[in-house]
Short mmCIF file of C-alpha atoms and ligand atoms in Angstrom, two decimals:
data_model
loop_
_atom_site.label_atom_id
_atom_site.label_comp_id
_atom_site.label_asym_id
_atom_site.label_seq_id
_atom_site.Cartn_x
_atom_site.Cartn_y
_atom_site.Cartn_z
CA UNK A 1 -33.46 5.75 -7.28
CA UNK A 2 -30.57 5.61 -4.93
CA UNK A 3 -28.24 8.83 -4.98
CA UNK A 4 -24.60 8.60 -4.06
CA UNK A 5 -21.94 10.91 -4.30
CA UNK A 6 -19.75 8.41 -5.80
CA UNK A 7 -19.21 5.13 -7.49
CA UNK A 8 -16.07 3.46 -7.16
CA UNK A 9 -15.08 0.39 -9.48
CA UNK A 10 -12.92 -2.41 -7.55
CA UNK A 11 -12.05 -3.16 -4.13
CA UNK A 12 -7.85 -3.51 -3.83
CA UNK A 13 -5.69 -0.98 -2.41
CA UNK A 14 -6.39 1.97 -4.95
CA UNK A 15 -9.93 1.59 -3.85
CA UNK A 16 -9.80 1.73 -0.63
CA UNK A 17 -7.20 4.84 -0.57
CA UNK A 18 -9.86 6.48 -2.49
CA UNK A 19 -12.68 5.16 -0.74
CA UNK A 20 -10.89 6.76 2.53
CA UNK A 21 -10.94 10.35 1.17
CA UNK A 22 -14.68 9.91 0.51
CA UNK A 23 -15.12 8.67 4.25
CA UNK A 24 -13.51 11.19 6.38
CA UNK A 25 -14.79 13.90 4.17
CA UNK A 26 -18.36 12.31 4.94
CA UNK A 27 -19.05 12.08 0.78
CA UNK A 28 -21.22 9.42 0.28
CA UNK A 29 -20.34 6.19 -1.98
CA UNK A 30 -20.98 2.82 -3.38
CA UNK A 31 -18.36 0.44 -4.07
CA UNK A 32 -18.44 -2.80 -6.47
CA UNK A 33 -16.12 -5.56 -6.30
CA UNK A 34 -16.38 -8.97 -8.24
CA UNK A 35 -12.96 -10.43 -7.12
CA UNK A 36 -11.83 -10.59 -10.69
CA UNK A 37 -8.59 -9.22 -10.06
CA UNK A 38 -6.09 -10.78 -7.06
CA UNK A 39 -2.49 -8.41 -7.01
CA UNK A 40 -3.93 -6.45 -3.28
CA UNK A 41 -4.96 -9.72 -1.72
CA UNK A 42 -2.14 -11.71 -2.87
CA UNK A 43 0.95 -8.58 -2.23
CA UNK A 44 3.53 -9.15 0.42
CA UNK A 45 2.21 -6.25 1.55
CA UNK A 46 5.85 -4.83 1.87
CA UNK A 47 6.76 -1.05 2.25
CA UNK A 48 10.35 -0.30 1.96
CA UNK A 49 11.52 2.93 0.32
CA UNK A 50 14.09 1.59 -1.20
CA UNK A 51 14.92 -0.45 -4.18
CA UNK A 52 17.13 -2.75 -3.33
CA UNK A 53 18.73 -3.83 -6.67
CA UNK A 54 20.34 -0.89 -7.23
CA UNK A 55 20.01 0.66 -3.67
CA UNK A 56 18.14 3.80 -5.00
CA UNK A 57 15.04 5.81 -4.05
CA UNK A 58 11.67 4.72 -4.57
CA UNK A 59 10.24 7.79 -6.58
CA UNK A 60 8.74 10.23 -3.71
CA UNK A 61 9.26 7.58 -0.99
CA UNK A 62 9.26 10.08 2.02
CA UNK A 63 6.22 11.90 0.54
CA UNK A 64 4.44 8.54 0.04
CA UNK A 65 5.07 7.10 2.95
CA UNK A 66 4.04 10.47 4.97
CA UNK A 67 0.77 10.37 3.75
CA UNK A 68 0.14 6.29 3.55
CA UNK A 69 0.98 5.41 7.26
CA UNK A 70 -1.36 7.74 9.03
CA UNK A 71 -4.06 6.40 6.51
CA UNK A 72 -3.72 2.97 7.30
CA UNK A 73 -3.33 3.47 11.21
CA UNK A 74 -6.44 5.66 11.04
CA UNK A 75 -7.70 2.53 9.60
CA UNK A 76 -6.80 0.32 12.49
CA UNK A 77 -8.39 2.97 14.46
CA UNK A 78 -11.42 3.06 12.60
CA UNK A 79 -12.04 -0.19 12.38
CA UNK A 80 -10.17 -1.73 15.65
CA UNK A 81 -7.52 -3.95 13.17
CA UNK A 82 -4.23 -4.58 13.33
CA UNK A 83 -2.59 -4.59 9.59
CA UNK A 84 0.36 -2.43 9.64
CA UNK A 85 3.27 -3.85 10.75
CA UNK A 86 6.55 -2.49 11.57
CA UNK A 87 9.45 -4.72 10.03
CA UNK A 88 13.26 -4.55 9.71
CA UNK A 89 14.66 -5.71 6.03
CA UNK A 90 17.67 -7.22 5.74
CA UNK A 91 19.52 -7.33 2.11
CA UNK A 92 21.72 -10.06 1.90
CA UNK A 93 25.30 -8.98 0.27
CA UNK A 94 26.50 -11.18 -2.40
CA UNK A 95 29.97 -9.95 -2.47
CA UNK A 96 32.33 -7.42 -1.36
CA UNK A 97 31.47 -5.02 -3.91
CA UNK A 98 27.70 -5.07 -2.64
CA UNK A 99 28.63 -3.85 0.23
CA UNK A 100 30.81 -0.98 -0.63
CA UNK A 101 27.95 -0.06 -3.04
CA UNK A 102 25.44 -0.37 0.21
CA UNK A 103 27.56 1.77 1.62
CA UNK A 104 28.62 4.46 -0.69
CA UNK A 105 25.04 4.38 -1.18
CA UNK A 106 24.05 5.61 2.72
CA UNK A 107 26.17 9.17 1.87
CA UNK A 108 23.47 9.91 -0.62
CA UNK A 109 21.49 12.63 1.00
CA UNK A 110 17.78 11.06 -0.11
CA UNK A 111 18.91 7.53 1.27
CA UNK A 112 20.69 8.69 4.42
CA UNK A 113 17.63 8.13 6.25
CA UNK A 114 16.00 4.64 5.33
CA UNK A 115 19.93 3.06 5.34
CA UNK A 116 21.44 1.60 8.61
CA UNK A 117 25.79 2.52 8.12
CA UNK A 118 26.25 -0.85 10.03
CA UNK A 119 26.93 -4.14 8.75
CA UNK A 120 24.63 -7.03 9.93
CA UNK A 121 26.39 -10.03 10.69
CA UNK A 122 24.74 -13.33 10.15
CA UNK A 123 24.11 -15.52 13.16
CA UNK A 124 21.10 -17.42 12.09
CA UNK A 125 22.48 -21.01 10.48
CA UNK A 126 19.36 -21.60 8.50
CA UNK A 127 20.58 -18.61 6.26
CA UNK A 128 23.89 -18.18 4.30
CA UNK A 129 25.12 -14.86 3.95
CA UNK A 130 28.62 -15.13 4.30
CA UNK A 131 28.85 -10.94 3.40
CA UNK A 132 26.20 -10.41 5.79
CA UNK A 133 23.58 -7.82 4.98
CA UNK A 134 22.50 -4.36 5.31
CA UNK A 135 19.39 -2.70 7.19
CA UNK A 136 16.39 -0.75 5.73
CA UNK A 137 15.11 1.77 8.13
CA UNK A 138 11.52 2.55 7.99
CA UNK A 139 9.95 -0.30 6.38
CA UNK A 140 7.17 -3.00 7.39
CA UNK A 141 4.39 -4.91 6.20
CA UNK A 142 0.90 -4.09 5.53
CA UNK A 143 -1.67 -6.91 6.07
CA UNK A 144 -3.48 -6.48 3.03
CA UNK A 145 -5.76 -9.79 3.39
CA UNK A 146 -6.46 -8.21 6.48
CA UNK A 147 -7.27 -4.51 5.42
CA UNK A 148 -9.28 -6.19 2.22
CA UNK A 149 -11.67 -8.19 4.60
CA UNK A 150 -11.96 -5.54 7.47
CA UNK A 151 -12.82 -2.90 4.84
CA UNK A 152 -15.76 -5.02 2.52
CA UNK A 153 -17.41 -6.35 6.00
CA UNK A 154 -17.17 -2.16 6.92
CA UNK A 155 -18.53 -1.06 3.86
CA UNK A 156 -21.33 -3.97 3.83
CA UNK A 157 -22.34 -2.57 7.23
CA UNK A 158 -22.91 1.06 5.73
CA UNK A 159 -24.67 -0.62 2.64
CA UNK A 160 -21.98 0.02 0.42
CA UNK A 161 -21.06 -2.68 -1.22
CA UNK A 162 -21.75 -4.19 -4.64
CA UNK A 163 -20.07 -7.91 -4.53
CA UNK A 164 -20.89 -8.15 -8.62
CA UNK A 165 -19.23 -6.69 -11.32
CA UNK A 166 -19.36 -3.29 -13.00
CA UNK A 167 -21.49 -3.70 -16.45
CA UNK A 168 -19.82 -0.85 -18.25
CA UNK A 169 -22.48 -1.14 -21.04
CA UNK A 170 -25.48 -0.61 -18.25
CA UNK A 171 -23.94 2.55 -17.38
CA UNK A 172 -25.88 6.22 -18.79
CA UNK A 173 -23.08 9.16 -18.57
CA UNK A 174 -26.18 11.78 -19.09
CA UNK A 175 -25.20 15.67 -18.72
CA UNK A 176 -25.29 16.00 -15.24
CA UNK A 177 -25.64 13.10 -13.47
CA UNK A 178 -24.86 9.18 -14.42
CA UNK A 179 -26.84 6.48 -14.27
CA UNK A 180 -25.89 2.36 -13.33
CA UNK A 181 -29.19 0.35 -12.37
CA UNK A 182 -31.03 2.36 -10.23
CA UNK A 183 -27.89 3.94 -8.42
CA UNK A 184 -27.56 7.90 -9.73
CA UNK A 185 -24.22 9.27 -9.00
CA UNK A 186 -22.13 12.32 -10.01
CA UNK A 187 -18.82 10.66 -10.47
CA UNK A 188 -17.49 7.44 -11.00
CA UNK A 189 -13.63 6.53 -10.20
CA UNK A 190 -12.43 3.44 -11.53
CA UNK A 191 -9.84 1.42 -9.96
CA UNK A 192 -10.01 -2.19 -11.66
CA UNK A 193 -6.33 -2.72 -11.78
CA UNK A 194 -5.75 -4.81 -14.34
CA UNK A 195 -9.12 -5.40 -14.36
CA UNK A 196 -9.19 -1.84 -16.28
CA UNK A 197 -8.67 -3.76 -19.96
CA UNK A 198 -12.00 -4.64 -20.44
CA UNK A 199 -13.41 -0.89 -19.25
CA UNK A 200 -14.49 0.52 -22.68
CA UNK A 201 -13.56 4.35 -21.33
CA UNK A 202 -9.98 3.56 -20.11
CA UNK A 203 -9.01 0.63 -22.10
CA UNK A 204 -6.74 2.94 -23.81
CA UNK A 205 -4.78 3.65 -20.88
CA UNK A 206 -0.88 2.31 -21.84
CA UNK A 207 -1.26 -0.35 -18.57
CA UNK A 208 1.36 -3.68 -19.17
CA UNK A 209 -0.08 -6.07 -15.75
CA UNK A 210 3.13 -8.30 -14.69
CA UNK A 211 2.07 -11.53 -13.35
CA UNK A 212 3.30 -12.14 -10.14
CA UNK A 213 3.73 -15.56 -7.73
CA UNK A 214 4.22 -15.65 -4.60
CA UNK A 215 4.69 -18.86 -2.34
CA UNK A 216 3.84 -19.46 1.65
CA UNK A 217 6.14 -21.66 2.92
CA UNK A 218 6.55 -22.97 6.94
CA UNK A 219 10.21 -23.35 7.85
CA UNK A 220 10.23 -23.84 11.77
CA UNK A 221 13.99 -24.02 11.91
CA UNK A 222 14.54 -20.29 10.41
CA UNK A 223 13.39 -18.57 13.21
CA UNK A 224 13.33 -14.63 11.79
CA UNK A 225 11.43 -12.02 12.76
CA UNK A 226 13.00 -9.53 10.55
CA UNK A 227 12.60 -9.67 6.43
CA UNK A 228 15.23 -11.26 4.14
CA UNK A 229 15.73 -9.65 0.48
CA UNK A 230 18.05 -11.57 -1.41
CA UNK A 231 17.19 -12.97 -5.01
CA UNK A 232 13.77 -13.68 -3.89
CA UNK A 233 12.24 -12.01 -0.44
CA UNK A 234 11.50 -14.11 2.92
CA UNK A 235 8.25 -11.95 4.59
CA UNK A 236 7.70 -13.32 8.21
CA UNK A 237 3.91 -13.52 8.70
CA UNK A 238 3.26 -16.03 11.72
CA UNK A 239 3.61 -19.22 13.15
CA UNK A 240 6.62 -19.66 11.18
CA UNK A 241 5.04 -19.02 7.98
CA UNK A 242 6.59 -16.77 5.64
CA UNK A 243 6.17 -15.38 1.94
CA UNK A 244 8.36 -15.61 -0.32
CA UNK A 245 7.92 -13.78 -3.38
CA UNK A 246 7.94 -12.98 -6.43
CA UNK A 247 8.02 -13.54 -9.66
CA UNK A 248 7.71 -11.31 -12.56
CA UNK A 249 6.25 -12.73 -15.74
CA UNK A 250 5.16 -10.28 -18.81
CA UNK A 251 3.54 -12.46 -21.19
CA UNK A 252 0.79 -14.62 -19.26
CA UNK A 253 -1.85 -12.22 -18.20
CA UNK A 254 -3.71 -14.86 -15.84
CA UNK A 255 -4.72 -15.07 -12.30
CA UNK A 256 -3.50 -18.75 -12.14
CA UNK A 257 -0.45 -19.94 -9.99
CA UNK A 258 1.80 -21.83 -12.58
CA UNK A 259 4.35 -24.55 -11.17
CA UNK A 260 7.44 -23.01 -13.04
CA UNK A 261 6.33 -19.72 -11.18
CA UNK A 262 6.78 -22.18 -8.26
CA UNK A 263 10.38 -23.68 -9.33
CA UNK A 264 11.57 -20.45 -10.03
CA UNK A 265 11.02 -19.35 -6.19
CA UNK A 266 12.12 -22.55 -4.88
CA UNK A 267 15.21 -22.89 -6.30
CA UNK A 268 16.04 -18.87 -5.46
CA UNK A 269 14.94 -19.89 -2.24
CA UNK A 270 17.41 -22.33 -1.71
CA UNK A 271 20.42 -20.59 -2.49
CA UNK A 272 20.45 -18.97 0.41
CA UNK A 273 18.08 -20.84 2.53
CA UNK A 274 19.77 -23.94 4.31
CA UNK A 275 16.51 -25.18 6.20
CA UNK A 276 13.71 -27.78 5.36
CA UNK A 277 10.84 -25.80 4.27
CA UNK A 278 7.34 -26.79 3.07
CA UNK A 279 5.27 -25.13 0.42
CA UNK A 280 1.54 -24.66 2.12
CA UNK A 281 0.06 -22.15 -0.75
CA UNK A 282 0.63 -20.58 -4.31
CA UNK A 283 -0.73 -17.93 -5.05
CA UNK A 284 -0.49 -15.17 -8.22
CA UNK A 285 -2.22 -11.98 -9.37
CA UNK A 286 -1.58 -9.21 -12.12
CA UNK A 287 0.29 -5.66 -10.93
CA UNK A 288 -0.99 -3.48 -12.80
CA UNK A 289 2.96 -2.08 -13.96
CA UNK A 290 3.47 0.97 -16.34
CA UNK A 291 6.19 1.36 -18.85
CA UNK A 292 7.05 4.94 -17.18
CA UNK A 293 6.92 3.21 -13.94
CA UNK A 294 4.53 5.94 -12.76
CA UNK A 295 0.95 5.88 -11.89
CA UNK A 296 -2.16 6.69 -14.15
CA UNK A 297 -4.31 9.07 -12.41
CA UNK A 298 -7.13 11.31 -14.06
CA UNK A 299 -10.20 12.50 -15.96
CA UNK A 300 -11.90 10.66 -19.03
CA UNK A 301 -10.65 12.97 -22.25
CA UNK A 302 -14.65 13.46 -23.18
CA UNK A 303 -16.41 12.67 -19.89
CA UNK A 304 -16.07 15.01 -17.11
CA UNK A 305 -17.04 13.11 -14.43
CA UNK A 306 -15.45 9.43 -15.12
CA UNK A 307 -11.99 9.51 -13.71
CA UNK A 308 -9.24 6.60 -13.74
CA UNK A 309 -6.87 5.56 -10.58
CA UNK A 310 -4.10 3.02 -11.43
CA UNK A 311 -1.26 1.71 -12.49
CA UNK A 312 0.05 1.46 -8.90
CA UNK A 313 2.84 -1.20 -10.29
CA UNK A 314 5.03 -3.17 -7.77
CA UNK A 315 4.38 -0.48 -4.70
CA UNK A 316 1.04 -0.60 -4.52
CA UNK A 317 0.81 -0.25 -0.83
CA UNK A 318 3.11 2.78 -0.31
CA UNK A 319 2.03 4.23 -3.97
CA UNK A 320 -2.27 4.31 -2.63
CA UNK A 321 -2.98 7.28 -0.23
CA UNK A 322 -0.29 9.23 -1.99
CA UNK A 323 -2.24 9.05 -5.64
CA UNK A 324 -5.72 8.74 -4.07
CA UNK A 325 -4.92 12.11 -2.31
CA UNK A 326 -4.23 13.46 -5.55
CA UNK A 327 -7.58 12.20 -7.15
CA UNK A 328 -9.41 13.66 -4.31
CA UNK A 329 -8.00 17.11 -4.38
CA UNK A 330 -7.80 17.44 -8.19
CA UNK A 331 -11.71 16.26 -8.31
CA UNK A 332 -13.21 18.35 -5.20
CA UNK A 333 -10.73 21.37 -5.22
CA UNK A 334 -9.46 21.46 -8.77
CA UNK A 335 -6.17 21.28 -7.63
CA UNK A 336 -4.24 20.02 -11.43
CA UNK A 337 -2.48 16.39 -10.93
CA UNK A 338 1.59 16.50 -11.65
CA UNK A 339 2.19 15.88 -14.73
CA UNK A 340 4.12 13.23 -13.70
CA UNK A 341 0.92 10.73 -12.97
CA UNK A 342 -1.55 12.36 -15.08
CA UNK A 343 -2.75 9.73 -18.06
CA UNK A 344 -2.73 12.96 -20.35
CA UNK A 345 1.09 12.45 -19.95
CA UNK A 346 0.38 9.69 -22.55
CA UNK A 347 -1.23 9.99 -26.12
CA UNK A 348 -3.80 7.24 -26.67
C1 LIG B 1 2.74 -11.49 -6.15
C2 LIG B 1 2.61 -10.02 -5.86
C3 LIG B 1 3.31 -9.49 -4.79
C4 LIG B 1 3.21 -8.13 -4.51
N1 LIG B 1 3.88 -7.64 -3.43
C5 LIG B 1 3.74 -6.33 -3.11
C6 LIG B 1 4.37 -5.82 -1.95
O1 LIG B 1 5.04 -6.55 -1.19
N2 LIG B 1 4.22 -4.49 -1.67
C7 LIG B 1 3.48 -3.65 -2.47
O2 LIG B 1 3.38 -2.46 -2.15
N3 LIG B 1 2.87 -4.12 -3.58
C8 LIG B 1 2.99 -5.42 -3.92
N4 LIG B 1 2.37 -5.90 -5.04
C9 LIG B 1 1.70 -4.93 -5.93
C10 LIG B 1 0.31 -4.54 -5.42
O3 LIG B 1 -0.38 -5.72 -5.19
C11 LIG B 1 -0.42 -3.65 -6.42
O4 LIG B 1 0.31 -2.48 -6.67
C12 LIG B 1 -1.80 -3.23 -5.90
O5 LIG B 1 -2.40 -4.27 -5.22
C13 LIG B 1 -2.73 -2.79 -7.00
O6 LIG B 1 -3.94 -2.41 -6.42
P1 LIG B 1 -5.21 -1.99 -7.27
O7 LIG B 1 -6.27 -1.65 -6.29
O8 LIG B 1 -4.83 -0.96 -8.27
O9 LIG B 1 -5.58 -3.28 -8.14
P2 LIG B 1 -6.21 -4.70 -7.70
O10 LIG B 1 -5.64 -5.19 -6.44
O11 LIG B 1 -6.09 -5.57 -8.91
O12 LIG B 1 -7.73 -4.39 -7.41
C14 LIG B 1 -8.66 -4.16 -8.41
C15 LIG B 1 -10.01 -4.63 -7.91
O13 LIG B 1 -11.00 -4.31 -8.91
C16 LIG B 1 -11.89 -5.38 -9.05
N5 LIG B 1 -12.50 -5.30 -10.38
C17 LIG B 1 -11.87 -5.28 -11.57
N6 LIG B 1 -12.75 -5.13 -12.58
C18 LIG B 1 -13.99 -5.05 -12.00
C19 LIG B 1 -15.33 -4.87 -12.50
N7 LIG B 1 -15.61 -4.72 -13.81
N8 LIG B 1 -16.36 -4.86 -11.61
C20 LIG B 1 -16.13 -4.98 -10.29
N9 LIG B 1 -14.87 -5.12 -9.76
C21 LIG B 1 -13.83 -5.16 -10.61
C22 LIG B 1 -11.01 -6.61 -8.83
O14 LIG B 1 -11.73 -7.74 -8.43
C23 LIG B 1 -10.07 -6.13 -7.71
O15 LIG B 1 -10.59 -6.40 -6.43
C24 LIG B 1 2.42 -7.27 -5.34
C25 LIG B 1 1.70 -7.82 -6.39
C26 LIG B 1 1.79 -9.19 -6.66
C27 LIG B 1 0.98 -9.76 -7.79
#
């Protein structure tokens, strides 16, 4: 029998936050992964603590952020990759008004410091913004393709990884210990993402999934190396590829790329972008969104040891080290979760 500290159910960015708090605290772990799911391979990858419809804070974006950058450059460290990168946004006005909102918005004290007070003109033809746009501070992109693949071939070095899926039904939560094969562990965290509907001990959990689609498009003649968020985003990636994304779709729960998802972004697209473009992939995965907007972090009602981390929603990459931190203390050091992210916030 093989004895691990931990089992840890999925591979995406909840995971891996998780997985990290294991690793540098040397507790040992097995992780399985069956690819069922798509929403961490497929993000943007954006961080940007600020929403930009209404030009309001992301819920605890300075506290998120604090604790998710150092994890992922540790990363990089760790495992000599490059995935975080640093990225100016742009949010193209659509009027006037937008922009005295933008800026009445820069005198509130929890925005003053992710809000540029200047006006950016626009000088690049292959855009129209005739209101020009206004500058995030502190955001960037987090190469999530990149992190995913670094961190399996890592954790198939170390023997650590299970590329099948979790059989809920071959678990055996005994007393003190549980069972799965002939792997005996003293806690299991699950992090399935949407994945999490067909786990029999969290099914419960009040999770909605919103289908997202994202397209990669190469436009040689736009020429930016700094993000665009108008209706849709533009993400510069490389070699004049970008993402553009998304959509957000609350009835089909599949991994499939659909071609009105794909209308829908082109025609966005093009009311602002004046250059030829071509469509070179589609892609589309679940976020696992929560009607509260908040995540869903904590311990089975019955069994001690089987604890839930999820509902990461539309920020997954900012939203990870923050709530994995939380898992990890409230598990090893009994510190209690807020209230705010604990699923006994709900009644199932
Ligand atoms: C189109 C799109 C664009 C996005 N853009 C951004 C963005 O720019 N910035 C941002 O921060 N967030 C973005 N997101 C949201 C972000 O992707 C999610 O918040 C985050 O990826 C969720 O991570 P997760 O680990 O909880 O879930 P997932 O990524 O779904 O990972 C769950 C993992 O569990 C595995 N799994 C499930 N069930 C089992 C089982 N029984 N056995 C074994 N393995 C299992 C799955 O295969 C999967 O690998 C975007 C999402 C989409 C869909």
């Amino acid at each position: 029998m093989k004895q691990v500290d931990y089992i840890i159910v999925g591979c995406g960015l909840a995971s891996i936050a998780f997985c990290e708090q294991l690793r540098t605290n040397n507790i040992t772990f097995i992780v399985f992964d069956d690819g069922s799911q798509q929403s961490s391979i497929v993000a943007a990858g954006l961080y940007n603590p600020v929403i930009l419809k209404r030009f309001s804070e992301v819920w605890k974006a300075k506290e998120q952020l604090d604790i998710a950058l150092p994890v992922y450059n540790r990363i990089e460290q760790d495992l000599n990759i490059k995935i975080d990168y640093k990225l100016r946004i742009l949010r193209r006005f659509s009027s006037i008004e937008e922009q005295n909102l933008w800026f009445n918005a820069t005198d509130k004290p929890k925005l003053e410091p992710f809000l540029s007070t200047e006006l950016v003109k626009n000088n690049n033809d292959a855009l129209d913004a005739p209101f020009g746009f206004g500058e995030v501070l502190h955001a960037g992109r987090l190469d999530t393709n990149a992190l995913i693949d670094a961190y399996k071939d890592y954790l198939k070095q170390i023997k650590s990884l299970e590329e099948s899926s979790f059989i809920y039904e071959k678990l055996q939560v005994l007393p003190h210990s549980l069972i799965y094969d002939d792997i005996e562990t003293q806690q299991i965290v699950f992090a399935e993402g949407f994945g999490v509907k067909k786990n029999p001990y969290f099914n419960q959990i009040p999770l909605n999934g919103t289908k997202g689609e994202v397209l990669i498009i190469k436009a040689p003649k736009l020429n930016i190396d700094y993000g665009v968020k108008s209706s849709v985003f533009i993400i510069p990636i490389e070699n004049d590829l970008y993402a553009v994304g998304a959509t957000y779709n609350w009835a089909d729960k599949t991994n499939q790329p659909t071609e009105e998802g794909k209308q829908e972004l082109i025609s966005k697209l093009k009311t602002f972008l004046r250059c030829d473009f071509e469509v070179v992939q589609h892609l589309a995965g679940i976020r696992p969104t929560v009607k509260d907007r908040r995540p869903l972090v904590g311990r089975h009602p019955e069994h001690q040891n089987l604890y839930v981390l999820n509902g990461l929603g539309t920020r997954g990459v900012m939203i990870a080290p923050y709530v994995a931190e939380k898992l990890y203390q409230f598990v090893e050091n009994d510190k209690p979760l807020d209230s705010e992210i604990n699923i006994k916030r709900f009644t199932y």
